[in-house]
């Protein structure tokens, strides 16, 4: 196993929207890929009550499709993370990081419109602060349609990616994993439509001379003696 990767998301489905193709690439490279969901993600939408697979099952199926380990669910209150002490979320992430020892972290962009996303980003950054001896070498923020681009303007909240991961070989698996969350998808031209997800991958790819890409804001990268030559 080359390296250990941990994606920390607020809700099941954020991981596929934001980094599904990249996670599949990590798996192909032989990396160990772990997923943690902070909020329970149980939707109150009516269609969820009518025989659609519960969100946790969808998350497990999506993880299996991408080749990730079985997800960890913190099970905190969906869309109400701001009612909890941030320290509670930080401590849970700290414990998981200590257990798994990831060198690469993926999480939300701190400027997202969704409050759960913002809190998880801040909690992840705090839990992975670069203390001496920290194993975390990189933290990347992904974008989630209908939250990242719906954020108010301004430099503090703008998603300005500097890292583009070629997902042309894993785009199909990303779309397969997304189908596990079919109940969360919306008709085009909603940003959470299959067409818009494909269009975003095409555009992010075009931004970097690639056929398809996922884009990330670099929140931190530490190049030590080993990692500079990669
Ligand atoms: Zn979300």
CSV table of C-alpha atoms and ligand atoms in Angstrom, one decimal:
chain,number,residue,atom,x,y,z
A,1,UNK,CA,0.0,0.0,0.0
A,2,UNK,CA,1.5,3.3,-1.1
A,3,UNK,CA,-0.3,5.8,1.0
A,4,UNK,CA,-3.3,6.2,3.1
A,5,UNK,CA,-6.1,8.6,2.1
A,6,UNK,CA,-9.0,9.9,4.3
A,7,UNK,CA,-11.9,11.9,2.9
A,8,UNK,CA,-13.9,13.7,5.5
A,9,UNK,CA,-17.4,14.8,4.3
A,10,UNK,CA,-20.5,16.2,6.0
A,11,UNK,CA,-23.0,14.0,4.1
A,12,UNK,CA,-23.0,10.8,2.1
A,13,UNK,CA,-22.8,11.8,-1.6
A,14,UNK,CA,-20.5,14.7,-1.1
A,15,UNK,CA,-17.5,12.3,-1.5
A,16,UNK,CA,-18.6,11.2,-5.0
A,17,UNK,CA,-19.6,14.6,-6.2
A,18,UNK,CA,-16.4,16.2,-5.0
A,19,UNK,CA,-13.7,13.5,-5.4
A,20,UNK,CA,-15.3,10.2,-6.8
A,21,UNK,CA,-12.9,10.0,-9.7
A,22,UNK,CA,-9.9,10.9,-7.7
A,23,UNK,CA,-10.7,8.4,-5.0
A,24,UNK,CA,-11.0,5.7,-7.7
A,25,UNK,CA,-7.5,6.7,-8.9
A,26,UNK,CA,-6.1,6.4,-5.4
A,27,UNK,CA,-7.5,2.9,-5.3
A,28,UNK,CA,-6.0,2.1,-8.7
A,29,UNK,CA,-2.7,3.3,-7.4
A,30,UNK,CA,-2.9,0.9,-4.5
A,31,UNK,CA,-3.6,3.5,-1.8
A,32,UNK,CA,-5.8,2.7,1.1
A,33,UNK,CA,-8.9,5.0,0.9
A,34,UNK,CA,-11.1,5.7,3.9
A,35,UNK,CA,-14.3,7.7,4.1
A,36,UNK,CA,-15.8,9.5,7.1
A,37,UNK,CA,-19.2,11.1,7.2
A,38,UNK,CA,-19.9,13.5,10.0
A,39,UNK,CA,-23.6,14.0,9.7
A,40,UNK,CA,-26.0,11.2,9.4
A,41,UNK,CA,-27.2,12.4,6.0
A,42,UNK,CA,-30.7,11.0,6.4
A,43,UNK,CA,-32.7,13.1,4.1
A,44,UNK,CA,-36.1,14.5,5.1
A,45,UNK,CA,-37.1,14.5,1.5
A,46,UNK,CA,-40.4,12.6,0.8
A,47,UNK,CA,-38.9,10.3,-1.8
A,48,UNK,CA,-36.5,8.9,0.8
A,49,UNK,CA,-39.4,7.4,2.7
A,50,UNK,CA,-40.7,5.4,-0.3
A,51,UNK,CA,-38.5,2.4,-0.7
A,52,UNK,CA,-35.3,4.2,-1.8
A,53,UNK,CA,-32.2,2.7,-0.2
A,54,UNK,CA,-31.3,4.6,3.0
A,55,UNK,CA,-28.4,7.0,2.7
A,56,UNK,CA,-26.0,4.8,4.7
A,57,UNK,CA,-26.6,1.8,2.3
A,58,UNK,CA,-26.1,4.1,-0.6
A,59,UNK,CA,-22.8,5.3,0.9
A,60,UNK,CA,-21.6,1.7,1.4
A,61,UNK,CA,-22.6,0.8,-2.2
A,62,UNK,CA,-20.8,3.9,-3.6
A,63,UNK,CA,-17.7,3.1,-1.5
A,64,UNK,CA,-17.6,-0.4,-2.8
A,65,UNK,CA,-18.1,0.8,-6.4
A,66,UNK,CA,-15.0,3.1,-6.0
A,67,UNK,CA,-13.0,0.5,-4.1
A,68,UNK,CA,-12.8,2.4,-0.8
A,69,UNK,CA,-13.0,0.8,2.6
A,70,UNK,CA,-16.4,0.6,4.4
A,71,UNK,CA,-17.3,4.2,5.5
A,72,UNK,CA,-17.2,5.5,9.1
A,73,UNK,CA,-20.4,7.3,10.1
A,74,UNK,CA,-20.2,9.8,13.0
A,75,UNK,CA,-24.0,10.0,12.9
A,76,UNK,CA,-24.3,13.6,14.0
A,77,UNK,CA,-27.4,15.7,13.4
A,78,UNK,CA,-27.9,16.5,9.7
A,79,UNK,CA,-28.1,20.2,8.8
A,80,UNK,CA,-27.7,21.0,12.5
A,81,UNK,CA,-23.9,20.6,13.0
A,82,UNK,CA,-23.8,24.2,14.0
A,83,UNK,CA,-25.8,23.4,17.2
A,84,UNK,CA,-23.0,21.1,18.4
A,85,UNK,CA,-19.7,22.2,20.0
A,86,UNK,CA,-17.1,22.3,17.2
A,87,UNK,CA,-14.7,20.5,19.6
A,88,UNK,CA,-16.9,17.4,19.5
A,89,UNK,CA,-16.5,17.1,15.7
A,90,UNK,CA,-12.7,17.9,16.0
A,91,UNK,CA,-12.1,15.2,18.6
A,92,UNK,CA,-13.9,12.6,16.5
A,93,UNK,CA,-11.8,13.5,13.5
A,94,UNK,CA,-8.6,13.6,15.6
A,95,UNK,CA,-9.4,10.1,16.9
A,96,UNK,CA,-9.9,8.7,13.4
A,97,UNK,CA,-6.8,10.4,12.0
A,98,UNK,CA,-4.8,8.9,14.9
A,99,UNK,CA,-6.3,5.4,14.1
A,100,UNK,CA,-5.9,5.5,10.3
A,101,UNK,CA,-2.8,7.7,9.9
A,102,UNK,CA,-3.6,9.3,6.6
A,103,UNK,CA,-1.0,11.3,4.6
A,104,UNK,CA,-3.6,12.8,2.3
A,105,UNK,CA,-6.9,14.4,3.5
A,106,UNK,CA,-9.8,15.5,1.3
A,107,UNK,CA,-12.6,17.6,2.8
A,108,UNK,CA,-15.0,20.4,2.0
A,109,UNK,CA,-14.1,23.9,0.9
A,110,UNK,CA,-14.4,26.3,3.9
A,111,UNK,CA,-16.4,28.8,1.8
A,112,UNK,CA,-19.3,26.4,0.9
A,113,UNK,CA,-22.9,27.7,1.2
A,114,UNK,CA,-23.9,24.7,3.2
A,115,UNK,CA,-23.2,25.3,6.9
A,116,UNK,CA,-22.4,21.6,7.6
A,117,UNK,CA,-19.8,21.7,4.9
A,118,UNK,CA,-18.1,24.8,6.3
A,119,UNK,CA,-18.0,23.3,9.8
A,120,UNK,CA,-16.6,20.0,8.7
A,121,UNK,CA,-13.9,21.9,6.7
A,122,UNK,CA,-12.9,23.9,9.8
A,123,UNK,CA,-13.0,20.9,12.1
A,124,UNK,CA,-10.8,18.9,9.6
A,125,UNK,CA,-8.3,21.7,9.4
A,126,UNK,CA,-8.2,21.9,13.1
A,127,UNK,CA,-7.9,18.2,13.7
A,128,UNK,CA,-5.1,18.0,11.1
A,129,UNK,CA,-3.2,21.0,12.2
A,130,UNK,CA,0.5,20.6,11.3
A,131,UNK,CA,2.0,19.9,14.7
A,132,UNK,CA,5.5,18.3,14.8
A,133,UNK,CA,5.2,14.6,14.0
A,134,UNK,CA,1.9,15.0,12.2
A,135,UNK,CA,1.5,12.3,9.5
A,136,UNK,CA,-0.8,14.5,7.3
A,137,UNK,CA,1.2,15.8,4.3
A,138,UNK,CA,-1.6,17.3,2.2
A,139,UNK,CA,-5.2,18.7,2.7
A,140,UNK,CA,-7.3,19.3,-0.4
A,141,UNK,CA,-10.8,20.9,-0.6
A,142,UNK,CA,-13.2,19.5,-3.1
A,143,UNK,CA,-16.3,21.2,-4.7
A,144,UNK,CA,-19.8,20.0,-4.2
A,145,UNK,CA,-22.4,21.1,-6.8
A,146,UNK,CA,-25.2,23.3,-5.3
A,147,UNK,CA,-23.0,24.4,-2.4
A,148,UNK,CA,-19.6,25.4,-3.5
A,149,UNK,CA,-20.7,27.5,-6.5
A,150,UNK,CA,-23.8,28.8,-4.6
A,151,UNK,CA,-21.5,30.4,-2.0
A,152,UNK,CA,-21.6,34.2,-1.8
A,153,UNK,CA,-18.8,36.0,-3.7
A,154,UNK,CA,-15.6,37.3,-2.2
A,155,UNK,CA,-12.0,36.0,-1.9
A,156,UNK,CA,-12.7,34.3,1.4
A,157,UNK,CA,-15.4,32.0,0.0
A,158,UNK,CA,-14.2,31.6,-3.6
A,159,UNK,CA,-13.3,28.2,-4.8
A,160,UNK,CA,-10.1,28.8,-6.7
A,161,UNK,CA,-8.6,25.4,-7.6
A,162,UNK,CA,-4.9,24.9,-8.0
A,163,UNK,CA,-4.9,21.1,-8.3
A,164,UNK,CA,-6.6,19.3,-11.2
A,165,UNK,CA,-6.7,15.5,-11.1
A,166,UNK,CA,-7.2,13.7,-14.4
A,167,UNK,CA,-10.2,11.4,-14.0
A,168,UNK,CA,-10.7,10.5,-17.7
A,169,UNK,CA,-10.1,6.8,-16.8
A,170,UNK,CA,-12.3,6.8,-13.7
A,171,UNK,CA,-15.1,9.1,-14.7
A,172,UNK,CA,-17.3,6.1,-15.5
A,173,UNK,CA,-16.8,4.7,-12.0
A,174,UNK,CA,-17.6,8.1,-10.5
A,175,UNK,CA,-20.9,8.2,-12.4
A,176,UNK,CA,-21.6,4.6,-11.3
A,177,UNK,CA,-21.0,5.5,-7.7
A,178,UNK,CA,-23.2,8.6,-8.2
A,179,UNK,CA,-26.1,6.3,-9.3
A,180,UNK,CA,-26.0,4.8,-5.8
A,181,UNK,CA,-27.3,8.2,-4.7
A,182,UNK,CA,-29.9,8.5,-7.4
A,183,UNK,CA,-32.5,9.8,-4.9
A,184,UNK,CA,-30.2,12.8,-4.3
A,185,UNK,CA,-30.0,13.6,-8.0
A,186,UNK,CA,-32.1,16.3,-9.7
A,187,UNK,CA,-33.2,16.9,-13.3
A,188,UNK,CA,-30.9,19.0,-15.5
A,189,UNK,CA,-30.2,22.0,-15.3
A,190,UNK,CA,-29.9,21.5,-11.5
A,191,UNK,CA,-26.2,21.4,-10.5
A,192,UNK,CA,-26.8,18.0,-8.9
A,193,UNK,CA,-27.9,16.4,-12.2
A,194,UNK,CA,-25.9,13.8,-14.1
A,195,UNK,CA,-25.5,16.1,-17.0
A,196,UNK,CA,-24.1,18.9,-14.9
A,197,UNK,CA,-21.7,16.6,-13.1
A,198,UNK,CA,-20.4,15.5,-16.5
A,199,UNK,CA,-20.2,19.1,-17.7
A,200,UNK,CA,-18.2,20.1,-14.6
A,201,UNK,CA,-15.7,17.3,-15.1
A,202,UNK,CA,-15.4,18.3,-18.7
A,203,UNK,CA,-14.8,22.0,-17.8
A,204,UNK,CA,-12.4,21.2,-15.0
A,205,UNK,CA,-10.5,19.0,-17.4
A,206,UNK,CA,-10.5,21.7,-20.0
A,207,UNK,CA,-9.0,24.1,-17.5
A,208,UNK,CA,-6.0,21.9,-17.3
A,209,UNK,CA,-5.7,20.4,-20.7
A,210,UNK,CA,-7.4,17.2,-19.8
A,211,UNK,CA,-10.5,15.4,-21.1
A,212,UNK,CA,-12.0,15.2,-17.5
A,213,UNK,CA,-10.8,16.3,-14.1
A,214,UNK,CA,-11.8,17.0,-10.6
A,215,UNK,CA,-10.5,20.3,-9.2
A,216,UNK,CA,-9.2,21.0,-5.7
A,217,UNK,CA,-8.2,24.0,-3.6
A,218,UNK,CA,-4.9,23.2,-1.9
A,219,UNK,CA,-5.5,23.9,1.8
A,220,UNK,CA,-2.0,22.7,2.8
A,221,UNK,CA,0.8,20.7,1.3
A,222,UNK,CA,4.0,19.8,3.1
A,223,UNK,CA,6.9,18.5,1.0
A,224,UNK,CA,9.3,16.6,3.2
A,225,UNK,CA,12.5,15.0,2.2
A,226,UNK,CA,10.7,12.1,0.6
A,227,UNK,CA,7.7,13.8,-1.0
A,228,UNK,CA,9.5,16.5,-3.1
A,229,UNK,CA,10.7,14.0,-5.7
A,230,UNK,CA,7.2,12.6,-6.3
B,1,LIG,ZN1,-23.3,17.8,1.7
